[in-house]
Amino acid sequence: MAPAGSSYIIVGAGVFGVSTAYHLIRKYPSASVTLVDRDAFDADSRVAASWDWNKVMRADYDDPVYCELALEAQDVFTSDPLWRPFFHQTGLYWMCGRDYARDCIRNFERLGRHHDISVWPVDEARTMFGGLFSESDYTNVEQVLVNRASGWVAAGDCLQAVTRRVLELGVAYVADEVAALQVDRAGRCTGVRTAGGRSLEAAHVVLCTGAFTPKLLEVSAAASGLDALQAGSRILAGGITTGMTRLDDESYAKFADMPVGIQGYTTLKAPFMGSLPPTKDRELKWWGQKIFKNTKEVLPGRFISMPPAEADYAQWKISERLKEDILHVSSAFYGSQAAKWKFEKHRICWDAFTTSSDFIISPHTAAKGLYVATCGSFHGYKFFPVIGKYVVDMLEDALPAQLANKWAWDRERPDPSVNPDWPSFEMKDLLDPVREARL
């Protein structure tokens, strides 16, 4: 039986939102659960960070909490018929620093999964996987971490399939942008108001809104007069560029069985970059190394980072400078092999960040009935099968203390300067220069 007052609005139908709906409706089949997202779940293009051609599935974390959580998710991907068709267990090849490799190994040993993972000297690793990474740039790389159990997920296809399943289980879906939260005079969040003019009400409102979260909270704070709704320094919207090339027959034969390639957390403090194996359409993908914010005036005198104002976040408008970032990454991984490739697709992906890259899964302290479950920090997709279970625990005040503290709305936060993946560029500085006409 569903508990009393069991009505839920989940804003955002990405990984956090759909996983929460999935676990809620399975636990409480009679509950009223509504997903609200600006895009139809089966749209050809969406702004959600979770909507993508593919995403990495790895448990290779130096943080023991995320290592264990990712292994839990990986076990679902390898065993559950709903999830299994979308997981490709190709393995992972991670060029990293000695400390990172050591901490990952320790976490796997502690969990009894050490058979999945090994560490190799650079000279030996170069010859692995048919020498695919023999021309990689190993500057600042001390060791190579190889995990045969990791891989990648057909992200958009999986998101759509699981969303379709939650709708079959009784979850409602509203395709409309949320304009603001509805907060009553007692300071309780009672629902949302959509851009299409609809008023939706529920006892619980869960924000799984990714990069849109700071803007939504700013607008809602202004509309309600409750300034404490603002995200402040807790959340920053950040973007990164991805690029794809379609392989010819010769290249596809060479790369078809490749592992996920990652370089990061080396002796050089810089964001990690990666290359994913070819999709069913023979498209090889990279993500760039430049992570950026987009600081704009959201309301008079209020400046935050947020995605561009276009309905699709201008995600397909890629500057030459950002395309160069993808070229740099492709060369860093494959050397001269990359010179012949033509990049046919680029996309900017937006997500929400915290200074520690930890999620926020917590009641919002400024309004009863309002909850936040977001901040994937570009590493959230892999937890898709299980993260909603922890959101439900949070809603029921049953989240283990360690996780409740780690993911709290109000918590001690490190300085962002210690986080190599923190958005450190401004988008305006990465756009192409505007040419002025000269007579």
Coordinates of C-alpha atoms in Angstrom, one line a residue:
M1 CA 0.0 0.0 0.0
A2 CA 1.2 3.5 -0.8
P3 CA 1.7 5.7 2.3
A4 CA -0.8 8.5 3.1
G5 CA -0.4 11.6 0.9
S6 CA 1.5 9.6 -1.7
S7 CA 1.4 12.0 -4.6
Y8 CA 4.6 12.9 -6.3
I9 CA 5.7 15.3 -9.1
I10 CA 9.1 14.6 -10.4
V11 CA 10.5 17.4 -12.5
G12 CA 13.0 16.2 -15.1
A13 CA 12.8 12.9 -16.9
G14 CA 16.5 12.1 -17.1
V15 CA 18.4 9.5 -15.1
F16 CA 17.6 10.8 -11.6
G17 CA 13.9 11.5 -12.5
V18 CA 13.1 8.3 -14.3
S19 CA 15.0 6.1 -11.9
T20 CA 13.1 7.8 -9.0
A21 CA 9.7 7.2 -10.8
Y22 CA 10.7 3.6 -11.5
H23 CA 11.5 2.8 -7.9
L24 CA 8.6 4.7 -6.5
I25 CA 5.9 3.1 -8.6
R26 CA 7.4 -0.4 -8.1
K27 CA 7.4 0.1 -4.3
Y28 CA 4.0 1.9 -4.2
P29 CA 1.9 0.8 -7.2
S30 CA -1.1 2.9 -6.1
A31 CA 0.9 6.1 -5.7
S32 CA 0.2 9.1 -8.0
V33 CA 3.5 9.7 -9.7
T34 CA 3.9 12.3 -12.5
L35 CA 7.0 13.0 -14.5
V36 CA 7.3 16.5 -16.0
D37 CA 9.8 17.3 -18.6
R38 CA 10.1 20.0 -21.3
D39 CA 10.6 17.3 -24.0
A40 CA 8.6 14.2 -24.9
F41 CA 10.4 11.1 -23.7
D42 CA 10.7 9.7 -27.2
A43 CA 11.7 13.0 -28.9
D44 CA 14.4 12.9 -31.5
S45 CA 16.4 15.4 -29.6
R46 CA 16.3 16.3 -25.9
V47 CA 18.3 18.7 -23.6
A48 CA 18.7 16.2 -20.8
A49 CA 22.3 15.2 -20.0
S50 CA 21.0 11.6 -19.9
W51 CA 19.9 11.8 -23.5
D52 CA 23.0 10.8 -25.5
W53 CA 24.3 8.2 -27.9
N54 CA 26.3 6.5 -25.2
K55 CA 27.6 6.9 -21.7
V56 CA 30.3 5.1 -19.7
M57 CA 29.4 2.4 -17.3
R58 CA 32.3 2.0 -14.9
A59 CA 32.9 1.4 -11.2
D60 CA 36.5 2.6 -11.3
Y61 CA 36.3 5.2 -8.5
D62 CA 38.8 6.2 -5.9
D63 CA 35.8 7.2 -3.8
P64 CA 34.5 4.0 -2.0
V65 CA 30.9 5.2 -1.9
Y66 CA 30.6 5.7 -5.7
C67 CA 32.6 2.5 -6.4
E68 CA 30.2 0.4 -4.4
L69 CA 27.1 2.2 -5.8
A70 CA 28.4 1.8 -9.4
L71 CA 29.0 -1.9 -8.9
E72 CA 25.5 -2.3 -7.6
A73 CA 24.3 -0.6 -10.8
Q74 CA 26.6 -2.6 -13.0
D75 CA 25.2 -5.8 -11.6
V76 CA 21.7 -4.7 -12.6
F77 CA 22.9 -3.8 -16.1
T78 CA 24.4 -7.3 -16.5
S79 CA 21.5 -9.3 -15.1
D80 CA 18.1 -7.5 -15.4
P81 CA 16.3 -8.1 -18.7
L82 CA 15.1 -4.5 -18.8
W83 CA 18.6 -3.0 -18.6
R84 CA 20.8 -5.7 -20.0
P85 CA 20.2 -5.1 -23.8
F86 CA 21.7 -1.7 -23.5
F87 CA 25.0 -2.5 -21.7
H88 CA 28.1 -3.3 -23.8
Q89 CA 30.8 -4.8 -21.6
T90 CA 33.8 -3.8 -23.7
G91 CA 36.2 -3.2 -20.8
L92 CA 37.9 0.1 -19.9
Y93 CA 41.5 1.4 -20.5
W94 CA 42.3 4.3 -18.1
M95 CA 45.5 6.2 -18.4
C96 CA 45.9 7.7 -14.9
G97 CA 48.2 8.5 -12.0
R98 CA 49.6 5.9 -9.6
D99 CA 47.6 7.2 -6.6
Y100 CA 44.3 7.0 -8.5
A101 CA 45.0 3.4 -9.7
R102 CA 46.0 2.3 -6.2
D103 CA 42.8 3.7 -4.6
C104 CA 40.6 2.1 -7.2
I105 CA 42.3 -1.3 -6.7
R106 CA 41.8 -1.0 -2.9
N107 CA 38.1 -0.3 -3.3
F108 CA 37.6 -3.4 -5.5
E109 CA 39.6 -5.5 -3.1
R110 CA 37.5 -4.3 -0.1
L111 CA 34.4 -5.3 -2.0
G112 CA 35.7 -8.7 -3.2
R113 CA 35.7 -7.7 -6.8
H114 CA 39.5 -7.5 -7.4
H115 CA 39.3 -10.0 -10.3
D116 CA 37.7 -7.4 -12.5
I117 CA 40.6 -4.9 -12.4
S118 CA 44.3 -4.7 -12.9
V119 CA 47.1 -2.1 -13.3
W120 CA 49.8 -2.1 -15.9
P121 CA 53.0 -0.2 -16.6
V122 CA 52.6 2.2 -19.6
D123 CA 55.1 0.3 -21.8
E124 CA 53.2 -3.0 -21.4
A125 CA 49.8 -1.3 -21.7
R126 CA 50.6 0.2 -25.1
T127 CA 50.5 -3.2 -26.7
M128 CA 47.1 -4.2 -25.2
F129 CA 43.9 -4.2 -27.3
G130 CA 45.8 -4.7 -30.5
G131 CA 47.9 -1.6 -29.8
L132 CA 44.9 0.8 -30.3
F133 CA 46.4 3.2 -27.7
S134 CA 50.0 2.8 -28.8
E135 CA 50.1 6.4 -30.1
S136 CA 48.3 7.9 -27.2
D137 CA 49.9 10.9 -25.4
Y138 CA 51.2 9.4 -22.1
T139 CA 52.6 12.6 -20.8
N140 CA 51.9 12.8 -17.0
V141 CA 50.5 9.2 -17.1
E142 CA 52.1 6.9 -14.6
Q143 CA 50.0 3.7 -15.0
V144 CA 47.1 2.2 -16.9
L145 CA 44.1 0.8 -15.2
V146 CA 42.3 -1.9 -17.1
N147 CA 38.9 -3.2 -16.1
R148 CA 37.4 -5.9 -18.3
A149 CA 34.0 -5.6 -16.6
S150 CA 33.4 -1.9 -17.4
G151 CA 31.9 -0.7 -20.7
W152 CA 29.3 1.6 -22.1
V153 CA 25.5 2.0 -22.3
A154 CA 23.4 3.0 -25.3
A155 CA 22.2 5.9 -23.2
G156 CA 19.3 7.4 -25.1
D157 CA 17.8 4.1 -26.0
C158 CA 18.0 2.8 -22.5
L159 CA 16.5 6.0 -21.1
Q160 CA 13.6 5.7 -23.5
A161 CA 13.0 2.1 -22.8
V162 CA 12.9 2.5 -19.0
T163 CA 10.7 5.6 -19.3
R164 CA 8.3 3.6 -21.4
R165 CA 8.3 0.9 -18.7
V166 CA 7.4 3.3 -15.9
L167 CA 4.5 4.6 -18.0
E168 CA 3.3 1.1 -18.4
L169 CA 3.5 0.7 -14.6
G170 CA 1.2 3.7 -14.1
V171 CA 3.4 6.8 -14.0
A172 CA 1.9 9.9 -15.8
Y173 CA 4.1 12.0 -18.2
V174 CA 3.6 15.7 -18.9
A175 CA 5.6 17.2 -21.7
D176 CA 5.9 20.8 -20.7
E177 CA 8.5 23.1 -19.2
V178 CA 8.2 24.0 -15.5
A179 CA 8.0 27.8 -15.2
A180 CA 8.1 28.0 -11.4
L181 CA 7.4 26.1 -8.2
Q182 CA 4.2 26.8 -6.3
V183 CA 4.8 27.7 -2.7
D184 CA 1.9 28.5 -0.3
R185 CA 1.9 31.1 2.5
A186 CA 3.0 28.5 5.0
G187 CA 6.2 27.9 3.0
R188 CA 5.2 24.5 1.6
C189 CA 5.8 23.6 -2.0
T190 CA 2.5 22.4 -3.3
G191 CA 3.3 21.8 -6.9
V192 CA 4.5 23.4 -10.1
R193 CA 3.3 25.9 -12.7
T194 CA 4.2 25.1 -16.3
A195 CA 5.1 27.3 -19.2
G196 CA 1.9 26.0 -20.9
G197 CA -0.2 27.4 -18.1
R198 CA -1.0 24.2 -16.2
S199 CA -1.0 24.0 -12.4
L200 CA 0.1 20.5 -11.1
E201 CA -0.1 19.7 -7.4
A202 CA 1.3 16.9 -5.2
A203 CA 2.4 16.3 -1.7
H204 CA 6.0 15.8 -2.8
V205 CA 7.9 17.7 -5.5
V206 CA 11.2 16.3 -6.5
L207 CA 13.6 18.4 -8.6
C208 CA 15.7 16.2 -10.9
T209 CA 16.3 19.2 -13.1
G210 CA 20.1 19.1 -13.8
A211 CA 21.5 22.2 -15.3
F212 CA 18.1 23.9 -15.2
T213 CA 18.0 23.7 -11.4
P214 CA 19.7 27.0 -10.5
K215 CA 17.5 29.0 -12.9
L216 CA 14.3 27.3 -11.7
L217 CA 15.1 28.0 -8.1
E218 CA 16.0 31.6 -8.8
V219 CA 12.7 32.3 -10.7
S220 CA 10.7 30.4 -8.0
A221 CA 12.4 32.4 -5.2
A222 CA 11.5 35.7 -6.9
A223 CA 7.9 34.6 -7.6
S224 CA 7.3 33.3 -4.0
G225 CA 9.4 35.9 -2.1
L226 CA 11.3 33.0 -0.5
D227 CA 14.9 33.9 -1.2
A228 CA 16.2 30.8 0.6
L229 CA 15.0 28.7 -2.3
Q230 CA 18.0 29.9 -4.4
A231 CA 20.7 27.4 -5.0
G232 CA 23.4 29.9 -4.4
S233 CA 26.9 28.4 -4.5
R234 CA 25.6 24.8 -4.1
I235 CA 25.0 24.1 -7.8
L236 CA 26.7 25.3 -11.0
A237 CA 25.4 24.6 -14.5
G238 CA 28.3 23.4 -16.7
G239 CA 28.7 22.3 -20.3
I240 CA 31.1 20.1 -22.2
T241 CA 31.4 19.3 -25.9
T242 CA 31.1 15.8 -27.5
G243 CA 32.0 14.9 -31.0
M244 CA 31.6 11.8 -33.3
T245 CA 33.1 10.5 -36.4
R246 CA 31.7 7.7 -38.6
L247 CA 34.3 5.0 -39.2
D248 CA 35.0 3.5 -42.6
D249 CA 35.1 -0.3 -43.0
E250 CA 38.8 -0.6 -42.4
S251 CA 38.8 1.6 -39.2
Y252 CA 35.6 -0.1 -37.9
A253 CA 37.2 -3.5 -38.2
K254 CA 40.0 -2.2 -36.0
F255 CA 37.9 -0.3 -33.4
A256 CA 34.7 -2.4 -33.2
D257 CA 35.9 -4.3 -30.1
M258 CA 37.8 -1.5 -28.4
P259 CA 37.3 -0.7 -24.7
V260 CA 36.3 2.7 -23.3
G261 CA 39.3 4.9 -23.3
I262 CA 39.9 7.5 -20.5
Q263 CA 42.7 9.7 -19.6
G264 CA 42.6 11.7 -16.4
Y265 CA 43.6 12.1 -12.8
T266 CA 47.2 11.9 -13.9
T267 CA 50.0 14.0 -12.3
L268 CA 48.6 16.9 -14.2
K269 CA 45.5 18.5 -12.7
A270 CA 43.1 18.7 -15.5
P271 CA 39.6 17.4 -16.4
F272 CA 39.6 13.8 -17.6
M273 CA 38.8 13.1 -21.2
G274 CA 37.5 10.0 -23.0
S275 CA 36.7 8.1 -26.1
L276 CA 33.8 5.6 -26.4
P277 CA 33.6 2.6 -28.7
P278 CA 31.7 2.8 -31.9
T279 CA 27.9 2.7 -31.8
K280 CA 25.7 0.5 -34.0
D281 CA 26.0 3.2 -36.6
R282 CA 29.8 2.9 -36.5
E283 CA 30.3 6.3 -34.8
L284 CA 33.2 6.8 -32.5
K285 CA 32.7 9.4 -29.8
W286 CA 34.9 11.6 -27.7
W287 CA 34.2 14.2 -25.0
G288 CA 36.3 17.2 -24.7
Q289 CA 38.5 18.6 -21.9
K290 CA 37.1 22.1 -21.6
I291 CA 34.3 22.3 -19.1
F292 CA 32.6 25.7 -19.0
K293 CA 29.9 27.7 -17.3
N294 CA 27.6 30.3 -18.9
T295 CA 27.2 33.2 -16.5
K296 CA 24.1 35.3 -17.4
E297 CA 21.7 37.7 -15.6
V298 CA 18.7 35.6 -14.8
L299 CA 16.8 38.4 -13.1
P300 CA 17.8 42.0 -12.5
G301 CA 21.0 41.9 -10.4
R302 CA 21.1 38.1 -10.2
F303 CA 23.8 36.3 -12.1
I304 CA 24.1 32.5 -12.4
S305 CA 25.4 30.0 -14.8
M306 CA 22.7 28.4 -16.9
P307 CA 22.3 26.8 -20.3
P308 CA 21.6 29.1 -23.3
A309 CA 18.1 30.5 -23.5
E310 CA 17.2 28.6 -26.7
A311 CA 14.6 25.9 -26.2
D312 CA 17.2 23.2 -27.1
Y313 CA 20.0 24.9 -25.1
A314 CA 21.7 25.7 -28.5
Q315 CA 23.3 22.2 -28.0
W316 CA 24.0 21.8 -31.7
K317 CA 25.6 25.2 -32.2
I318 CA 29.3 24.4 -31.7
S319 CA 32.1 27.0 -32.1
E320 CA 35.3 26.2 -33.9
R321 CA 37.1 26.6 -30.7
L322 CA 35.1 23.8 -29.1
K323 CA 35.5 21.6 -32.1
E324 CA 39.2 22.1 -31.8
D325 CA 38.9 20.7 -28.2
I326 CA 37.5 17.5 -29.7
L327 CA 40.3 17.4 -32.3
H328 CA 42.9 17.7 -29.5
V329 CA 41.3 14.8 -27.6
S330 CA 41.1 12.5 -30.6
S331 CA 44.8 13.2 -31.3
A332 CA 45.7 12.6 -27.6
F333 CA 44.1 9.2 -27.8
Y334 CA 45.0 7.9 -31.3
G335 CA 47.8 10.1 -32.6
S336 CA 48.2 9.9 -36.4
Q337 CA 45.2 7.6 -36.8
A338 CA 43.0 10.5 -36.0
A339 CA 44.3 12.7 -38.8
K340 CA 42.0 11.1 -41.4
W341 CA 38.8 11.3 -39.4
K342 CA 36.1 13.9 -40.2
F343 CA 33.9 14.9 -37.3
E344 CA 30.3 14.9 -38.4
K345 CA 28.4 15.4 -35.2
H346 CA 29.0 17.7 -32.2
R347 CA 26.8 18.4 -29.2
I348 CA 27.1 20.5 -26.0
C349 CA 25.9 18.5 -23.0
W350 CA 24.8 20.4 -19.9
D351 CA 24.7 19.1 -16.3
A352 CA 24.7 20.4 -12.8
F353 CA 27.8 20.4 -10.7
T354 CA 28.8 20.6 -7.0
T355 CA 32.3 21.6 -5.9
S356 CA 33.0 18.0 -4.8
S357 CA 31.2 16.3 -7.7
D358 CA 28.9 14.7 -5.1
F359 CA 25.2 14.5 -5.9
I360 CA 22.5 16.4 -4.0
I361 CA 19.8 14.0 -2.9
S362 CA 18.1 15.8 -0.1
P363 CA 15.1 17.7 1.2
H364 CA 15.3 21.4 0.3
T365 CA 15.6 23.1 3.7
A366 CA 13.6 26.2 2.6
A367 CA 10.3 24.6 1.7
K368 CA 8.5 21.6 3.1
G369 CA 7.4 19.1 0.4
L370 CA 10.3 20.1 -1.8
Y371 CA 13.2 17.7 -2.6
V372 CA 16.3 17.9 -4.8
A373 CA 17.8 14.9 -6.6
T374 CA 20.3 16.1 -9.1
C375 CA 23.9 17.2 -9.8
G376 CA 25.2 14.3 -11.8
S377 CA 28.5 16.3 -12.5
F378 CA 28.9 14.3 -15.7
H379 CA 29.3 11.0 -13.9
G380 CA 25.7 10.3 -12.9
Y381 CA 24.4 8.1 -15.8
K382 CA 26.0 4.9 -14.7
F383 CA 23.9 4.8 -11.6
F384 CA 20.6 4.9 -13.5
P385 CA 19.3 1.5 -12.4
V386 CA 19.7 2.2 -8.7
I387 CA 19.9 5.9 -7.9
G388 CA 16.1 6.2 -7.7
K389 CA 16.1 3.7 -4.8
Y390 CA 18.2 6.1 -2.8
V391 CA 16.0 9.0 -3.7
V392 CA 13.0 7.0 -2.4
D393 CA 15.0 6.3 0.8
M394 CA 15.6 10.1 1.1
L395 CA 11.9 10.8 0.7
E396 CA 11.1 8.4 3.5
D397 CA 13.9 9.7 5.7
A398 CA 15.6 6.3 5.5
L399 CA 18.8 7.2 3.7
P400 CA 21.9 5.9 5.5
A401 CA 23.6 8.6 7.5
Q402 CA 26.8 8.5 5.5
L403 CA 24.8 9.1 2.2
A404 CA 22.5 11.7 3.8
N405 CA 25.5 13.7 4.9
K406 CA 27.4 13.3 1.6
W407 CA 24.4 14.4 -0.5
A408 CA 22.8 17.0 1.8
W409 CA 21.5 20.3 0.5
D410 CA 23.3 22.1 3.3
R411 CA 26.8 20.6 3.9
E412 CA 30.4 21.6 4.0
R413 CA 31.7 22.1 0.5
P414 CA 35.3 22.1 -0.6
D415 CA 36.8 24.9 -2.6
P416 CA 36.2 24.2 -6.3
S417 CA 39.8 24.8 -7.1
V418 CA 40.6 21.3 -5.8
N419 CA 38.2 19.7 -8.3
P420 CA 39.9 19.2 -11.7
D421 CA 36.4 18.7 -13.3
W422 CA 34.9 21.9 -12.1
P423 CA 33.8 24.2 -15.0
S424 CA 36.7 26.6 -15.2
F425 CA 36.0 28.3 -18.5
E426 CA 33.3 30.8 -19.5
M427 CA 31.4 29.8 -22.6
K428 CA 31.6 33.4 -24.0
D429 CA 35.4 33.0 -24.1
L430 CA 35.1 29.8 -26.2
L431 CA 32.8 31.2 -28.9
D432 CA 34.0 32.2 -32.3
P433 CA 35.0 35.8 -32.6
V434 CA 32.5 38.1 -34.2
R435 CA 33.9 39.5 -37.4
E436 CA 33.2 43.2 -37.9
A437 CA 32.6 44.4 -41.5
R438 CA 35.4 46.6 -42.8
L439 CA 34.9 49.1 -45.7

